[in-house]
Amino acid sequence: MNIQEGYKIDEPNIFIPWDIDEKTLTEKLNGHDFKHVTTGYYTIPCKSLNGLSCILGFHFEPRQNGILNELEFFRTDYSDQEKSFNDFQSHFKKEFGKPTSESDGNEGFKNYAWNFESVQIVHYVFDRFGPEEHMRIKKIKKHESTTTAISKRADSTKRNDNTLNKLWSWLTGK
């Protein structure tokens, strides 16, 4: 898969290019079990990366009349956090190779990032009302660096925990 062009879903069999608008995405997902969650955000249960079962979220920026710029991978059941984390990590490593960077994280998990020319993949766990796993692929704008994660959600989260502050610094480049 050429992640810089877009993302291939195996089931249903759909290729989603970066920078498409919401109308084009909904046309591609039509007839499949996708949900319009809110303005600029859709989800679909799917399989990708040779057997990874999860829910895939599509984020548009700006939220209204925007273009696709971020994919979010998650599950509805995290009863075994370690199993979930290892499953995501295994599939992403098989597809995209060894992460570009790795650091100590929270809750006994490492932080991982894959940096490509115009795309960044991040995988980490942080404490937000308990451990929360994040597996995301972000299309990076030409003026942004792929050595730092860009996330408005991450920027708006305030934590006192020194370890978490270091994680956010590492992920947001601040």
PDB file of C-alpha atoms in Angstrom:
ATOM      1  CA  MET A   1       0.000   0.000   0.000  1.00  0.00           C
ATOM      2  CA  ASN A   2       1.248   3.474  -0.807  1.00  0.00           C
ATOM      3  CA  ILE A   3       0.113   5.250   2.356  1.00  0.00           C
ATOM      4  CA  GLN A   4       1.071   8.619   0.889  1.00  0.00           C
ATOM      5  CA  GLU A   5      -1.660   8.170  -1.749  1.00  0.00           C
ATOM      6  CA  GLY A   6      -4.359   6.895   0.605  1.00  0.00           C
ATOM      7  CA  TYR A   7      -5.553   3.884   2.568  1.00  0.00           C
ATOM      8  CA  LYS A   8      -6.748   0.494   1.282  1.00  0.00           C
ATOM      9  CA  ILE A   9      -9.585  -1.213   3.155  1.00  0.00           C
ATOM     10  CA  ASP A  10      -9.776  -4.969   2.484  1.00  0.00           C
ATOM     11  CA  GLU A  11     -13.381  -5.562   3.640  1.00  0.00           C
ATOM     12  CA  PRO A  12     -15.203  -3.787   2.145  1.00  0.00           C
ATOM     13  CA  ASN A  13     -12.804  -3.560  -0.802  1.00  0.00           C
ATOM     14  CA  ILE A  14     -12.341   0.217  -1.063  1.00  0.00           C
ATOM     15  CA  PHE A  15      -9.356   2.508  -1.627  1.00  0.00           C
ATOM     16  CA  ILE A  16      -9.698   5.858   0.153  1.00  0.00           C
ATOM     17  CA  PRO A  17      -7.413   8.574  -1.268  1.00  0.00           C
ATOM     18  CA  TRP A  18      -6.241  11.474   0.876  1.00  0.00           C
ATOM     19  CA  ASP A  19      -7.727  14.913   0.344  1.00  0.00           C
ATOM     20  CA  ILE A  20     -11.153  13.707  -0.814  1.00  0.00           C
ATOM     21  CA  ASP A  21     -14.234  15.594   0.324  1.00  0.00           C
ATOM     22  CA  GLU A  22     -17.108  14.188   2.393  1.00  0.00           C
ATOM     23  CA  LYS A  23     -19.377  13.714  -0.625  1.00  0.00           C
ATOM     24  CA  THR A  24     -16.776  11.570  -2.387  1.00  0.00           C
ATOM     25  CA  LEU A  25     -16.151   9.520   0.774  1.00  0.00           C
ATOM     26  CA  THR A  26     -19.849   8.839   1.301  1.00  0.00           C
ATOM     27  CA  GLU A  27     -20.178   7.773  -2.353  1.00  0.00           C
ATOM     28  CA  LYS A  28     -17.316   5.292  -1.846  1.00  0.00           C
ATOM     29  CA  LEU A  29     -18.808   3.979   1.415  1.00  0.00           C
ATOM     30  CA  ASN A  30     -22.402   3.861   0.115  1.00  0.00           C
ATOM     31  CA  GLY A  31     -23.952   0.432   0.616  1.00  0.00           C
ATOM     32  CA  HIS A  32     -21.573  -0.403   3.449  1.00  0.00           C
ATOM     33  CA  ASP A  33     -22.219  -0.066   7.168  1.00  0.00           C
ATOM     34  CA  PHE A  34     -20.767   3.441   7.592  1.00  0.00           C
ATOM     35  CA  LYS A  35     -21.977   6.031  10.085  1.00  0.00           C
ATOM     36  CA  HIS A  36     -21.998   9.810   9.893  1.00  0.00           C
ATOM     37  CA  VAL A  37     -21.057  10.610  13.490  1.00  0.00           C
ATOM     38  CA  THR A  38     -20.855  14.389  13.240  1.00  0.00           C
ATOM     39  CA  THR A  39     -19.810  17.100  10.809  1.00  0.00           C
ATOM     40  CA  GLY A  40     -16.496  16.040   9.326  1.00  0.00           C
ATOM     41  CA  TYR A  41     -16.384  12.620  10.992  1.00  0.00           C
ATOM     42  CA  TYR A  42     -17.472   9.179   9.715  1.00  0.00           C
ATOM     43  CA  THR A  43     -16.795   5.610  10.869  1.00  0.00           C
ATOM     44  CA  ILE A  44     -16.976   2.152   9.337  1.00  0.00           C
ATOM     45  CA  PRO A  45     -16.302  -1.317  10.745  1.00  0.00           C
ATOM     46  CA  CYS A  46     -13.769  -2.962   8.455  1.00  0.00           C
ATOM     47  CA  LYS A  47     -10.792  -5.209   7.904  1.00  0.00           C
ATOM     48  CA  SER A  48      -7.504  -3.943   6.534  1.00  0.00           C
ATOM     49  CA  LEU A  49      -3.790  -4.647   6.701  1.00  0.00           C
ATOM     50  CA  ASN A  50      -4.318  -8.381   6.059  1.00  0.00           C
ATOM     51  CA  GLY A  51      -6.849  -9.155   8.774  1.00  0.00           C
ATOM     52  CA  LEU A  52      -6.901  -6.229  11.210  1.00  0.00           C
ATOM     53  CA  SER A  53     -10.532  -5.955  12.381  1.00  0.00           C
ATOM     54  CA  CYS A  54     -11.467  -2.586  13.836  1.00  0.00           C
ATOM     55  CA  ILE A  55     -13.511   0.525  13.326  1.00  0.00           C
ATOM     56  CA  LEU A  56     -11.976   3.128  11.054  1.00  0.00           C
ATOM     57  CA  GLY A  57     -12.730   6.799  11.638  1.00  0.00           C
ATOM     58  CA  PHE A  58     -12.391   9.426   8.899  1.00  0.00           C
ATOM     59  CA  HIS A  59     -11.590  12.983  10.011  1.00  0.00           C
ATOM     60  CA  PHE A  60     -11.977  16.004   7.747  1.00  0.00           C
ATOM     61  CA  GLU A  61     -10.283  19.375   8.149  1.00  0.00           C
ATOM     62  CA  PRO A  62     -11.842  21.803   8.417  1.00  0.00           C
ATOM     63  CA  ARG A  63     -14.751  19.844   9.821  1.00  0.00           C
ATOM     64  CA  GLN A  64     -17.242  21.538   7.513  1.00  0.00           C
ATOM     65  CA  ASN A  65     -16.506  21.415   3.773  1.00  0.00           C
ATOM     66  CA  GLY A  66     -13.088  19.968   4.497  1.00  0.00           C
ATOM     67  CA  ILE A  67     -10.874  17.273   3.056  1.00  0.00           C
ATOM     68  CA  LEU A  68      -9.860  13.916   4.512  1.00  0.00           C
ATOM     69  CA  ASN A  69      -6.666  14.334   6.495  1.00  0.00           C
ATOM     70  CA  GLU A  70      -6.726  11.784   9.344  1.00  0.00           C
ATOM     71  CA  LEU A  71      -7.661   8.151   9.915  1.00  0.00           C
ATOM     72  CA  GLU A  72      -8.358   6.826  13.393  1.00  0.00           C
ATOM     73  CA  PHE A  73      -8.346   3.108  14.239  1.00  0.00           C
ATOM     74  CA  PHE A  74     -10.223   1.855  17.283  1.00  0.00           C
ATOM     75  CA  ARG A  75     -12.351  -0.905  18.771  1.00  0.00           C
ATOM     76  CA  THR A  76     -15.481  -1.014  20.863  1.00  0.00           C
ATOM     77  CA  ASP A  77     -13.957  -3.579  23.261  1.00  0.00           C
ATOM     78  CA  TYR A  78     -10.722  -2.898  25.112  1.00  0.00           C
ATOM     79  CA  SER A  79     -11.180  -5.539  27.807  1.00  0.00           C
ATOM     80  CA  ASP A  80      -7.645  -6.741  26.994  1.00  0.00           C
ATOM     81  CA  GLN A  81      -5.672  -3.535  26.400  1.00  0.00           C
ATOM     82  CA  GLU A  82      -2.379  -5.360  25.845  1.00  0.00           C
ATOM     83  CA  LYS A  83      -3.893  -7.696  23.251  1.00  0.00           C
ATOM     84  CA  SER A  84      -5.423  -4.752  21.381  1.00  0.00           C
ATOM     85  CA  PHE A  85      -2.191  -2.761  21.437  1.00  0.00           C
ATOM     86  CA  ASN A  86      -0.100  -5.719  20.260  1.00  0.00           C
ATOM     87  CA  ASP A  87      -2.601  -6.538  17.506  1.00  0.00           C
ATOM     88  CA  PHE A  88      -2.563  -2.995  16.085  1.00  0.00           C
ATOM     89  CA  GLN A  89       1.220  -2.788  16.424  1.00  0.00           C
ATOM     90  CA  SER A  90       1.774  -6.131  14.692  1.00  0.00           C
ATOM     91  CA  HIS A  91      -0.393  -5.285  11.673  1.00  0.00           C
ATOM     92  CA  PHE A  92       1.076  -1.807  11.246  1.00  0.00           C
ATOM     93  CA  LYS A  93       4.654  -3.056  11.601  1.00  0.00           C
ATOM     94  CA  LYS A  94       4.057  -5.800   9.007  1.00  0.00           C
ATOM     95  CA  GLU A  95       2.652  -3.264   6.540  1.00  0.00           C
ATOM     96  CA  PHE A  96       4.803  -0.185   7.186  1.00  0.00           C
ATOM     97  CA  GLY A  97       7.992  -1.679   8.637  1.00  0.00           C
ATOM     98  CA  LYS A  98       9.840  -0.777  11.789  1.00  0.00           C
ATOM     99  CA  PRO A  99       8.636   2.470  13.389  1.00  0.00           C
ATOM    100  CA  THR A 100      10.775   5.539  12.738  1.00  0.00           C
ATOM    101  CA  SER A 101      10.781   6.391  16.433  1.00  0.00           C
ATOM    102  CA  GLU A 102       9.989   4.697  19.715  1.00  0.00           C
ATOM    103  CA  SER A 103       9.908   6.033  23.252  1.00  0.00           C
ATOM    104  CA  ASP A 104       8.711   5.048  26.701  1.00  0.00           C
ATOM    105  CA  GLY A 105       5.014   5.680  27.119  1.00  0.00           C
ATOM    106  CA  ASN A 106       2.284   5.333  29.717  1.00  0.00           C
ATOM    107  CA  GLU A 107       0.519   2.389  31.298  1.00  0.00           C
ATOM    108  CA  GLY A 108       3.437   0.082  30.380  1.00  0.00           C
ATOM    109  CA  PHE A 109       3.146   0.731  26.630  1.00  0.00           C
ATOM    110  CA  LYS A 110       5.648   2.323  24.274  1.00  0.00           C
ATOM    111  CA  ASN A 111       4.957   5.244  21.935  1.00  0.00           C
ATOM    112  CA  TYR A 112       5.572   4.529  18.252  1.00  0.00           C
ATOM    113  CA  ALA A 113       5.674   6.749  15.176  1.00  0.00           C
ATOM    114  CA  TRP A 114       6.237   6.081  11.506  1.00  0.00           C
ATOM    115  CA  ASN A 115       7.277   9.193   9.569  1.00  0.00           C
ATOM    116  CA  PHE A 116       6.897   9.363   5.817  1.00  0.00           C
ATOM    117  CA  GLU A 117       7.225  12.289   3.427  1.00  0.00           C
ATOM    118  CA  SER A 118       3.592  13.399   3.689  1.00  0.00           C
ATOM    119  CA  VAL A 119       2.094  11.043   6.280  1.00  0.00           C
ATOM    120  CA  GLN A 120       2.688  10.240   9.929  1.00  0.00           C
ATOM    121  CA  ILE A 121       1.401   7.212  11.829  1.00  0.00           C
ATOM    122  CA  VAL A 122       1.308   7.292  15.642  1.00  0.00           C
ATOM    123  CA  HIS A 123       0.441   4.582  18.159  1.00  0.00           C
ATOM    124  CA  TYR A 124       0.363   5.208  21.914  1.00  0.00           C
ATOM    125  CA  VAL A 125      -1.670   4.865  25.095  1.00  0.00           C
ATOM    126  CA  PHE A 126      -2.422   7.683  27.509  1.00  0.00           C
ATOM    127  CA  ASP A 127      -4.546   8.083  30.604  1.00  0.00           C
ATOM    128  CA  ARG A 128      -7.833   9.787  29.847  1.00  0.00           C
ATOM    129  CA  PHE A 129     -10.339   8.529  32.402  1.00  0.00           C
ATOM    130  CA  GLY A 130      -8.262   5.327  32.261  1.00  0.00           C
ATOM    131  CA  PRO A 131      -5.907   4.014  29.581  1.00  0.00           C
ATOM    132  CA  GLU A 132      -6.884   5.050  26.052  1.00  0.00           C
ATOM    133  CA  GLU A 133      -5.197   3.649  22.951  1.00  0.00           C
ATOM    134  CA  HIS A 134      -4.600   5.860  19.926  1.00  0.00           C
ATOM    135  CA  MET A 135      -3.712   4.496  16.496  1.00  0.00           C
ATOM    136  CA  ARG A 136      -3.839   7.236  13.860  1.00  0.00           C
ATOM    137  CA  ILE A 137      -2.612   8.086  10.401  1.00  0.00           C
ATOM    138  CA  LYS A 138      -2.379  11.782   9.584  1.00  0.00           C
ATOM    139  CA  LYS A 139      -1.808  13.449   6.226  1.00  0.00           C
ATOM    140  CA  ILE A 140       0.808  16.121   6.868  1.00  0.00           C
ATOM    141  CA  LYS A 141       0.568  19.435   5.068  1.00  0.00           C
ATOM    142  CA  LYS A 142       3.651  20.496   3.121  1.00  0.00           C
ATOM    143  CA  HIS A 143       4.547  23.202   5.650  1.00  0.00           C
ATOM    144  CA  GLU A 144       4.277  20.764   8.586  1.00  0.00           C
ATOM    145  CA  SER A 145       7.037  18.457   9.734  1.00  0.00           C
ATOM    146  CA  THR A 146       6.583  14.693   9.766  1.00  0.00           C
ATOM    147  CA  THR A 147       8.825  14.507  12.810  1.00  0.00           C
ATOM    148  CA  THR A 148       6.040  15.795  15.055  1.00  0.00           C
ATOM    149  CA  ALA A 149       2.443  14.685  15.417  1.00  0.00           C
ATOM    150  CA  ILE A 150      -0.217  17.262  14.688  1.00  0.00           C
ATOM    151  CA  SER A 151      -3.437  16.847  16.635  1.00  0.00           C
ATOM    152  CA  LYS A 152      -5.836  19.510  17.823  1.00  0.00           C
ATOM    153  CA  ARG A 153      -7.321  16.939  20.187  1.00  0.00           C
ATOM    154  CA  ALA A 154      -3.875  16.339  21.666  1.00  0.00           C
ATOM    155  CA  ASP A 155      -3.193  20.069  21.942  1.00  0.00           C
ATOM    156  CA  SER A 156      -6.431  20.672  23.834  1.00  0.00           C
ATOM    157  CA  THR A 157      -5.788  17.932  26.412  1.00  0.00           C
ATOM    158  CA  LYS A 158      -4.204  19.258  29.587  1.00  0.00           C
ATOM    159  CA  ARG A 159      -2.424  16.901  31.979  1.00  0.00           C
ATOM    160  CA  ASN A 160      -0.383  17.371  35.159  1.00  0.00           C
ATOM    161  CA  ASP A 161       1.355  14.010  34.922  1.00  0.00           C
ATOM    162  CA  ASN A 162       5.022  14.655  34.082  1.00  0.00           C
ATOM    163  CA  THR A 163       5.326  11.481  32.003  1.00  0.00           C
ATOM    164  CA  LEU A 164       2.218  12.352  30.028  1.00  0.00           C
ATOM    165  CA  ASN A 165       3.477  15.891  29.498  1.00  0.00           C
ATOM    166  CA  LYS A 166       6.669  14.436  28.029  1.00  0.00           C
ATOM    167  CA  LEU A 167       4.576  12.220  25.737  1.00  0.00           C
ATOM    168  CA  TRP A 168       2.532  15.182  24.533  1.00  0.00           C
ATOM    169  CA  SER A 169       5.712  17.174  23.998  1.00  0.00           C
ATOM    170  CA  TRP A 170       7.124  14.348  21.926  1.00  0.00           C
ATOM    171  CA  LEU A 171       3.905  13.877  19.924  1.00  0.00           C
ATOM    172  CA  THR A 172       3.033  17.525  19.355  1.00  0.00           C
ATOM    173  CA  GLY A 173       6.558  18.905  19.016  1.00  0.00           C
ATOM    174  CA  LYS A 174       5.974  21.537  21.713  1.00  0.00           C
TER     175      LYS A 174
END
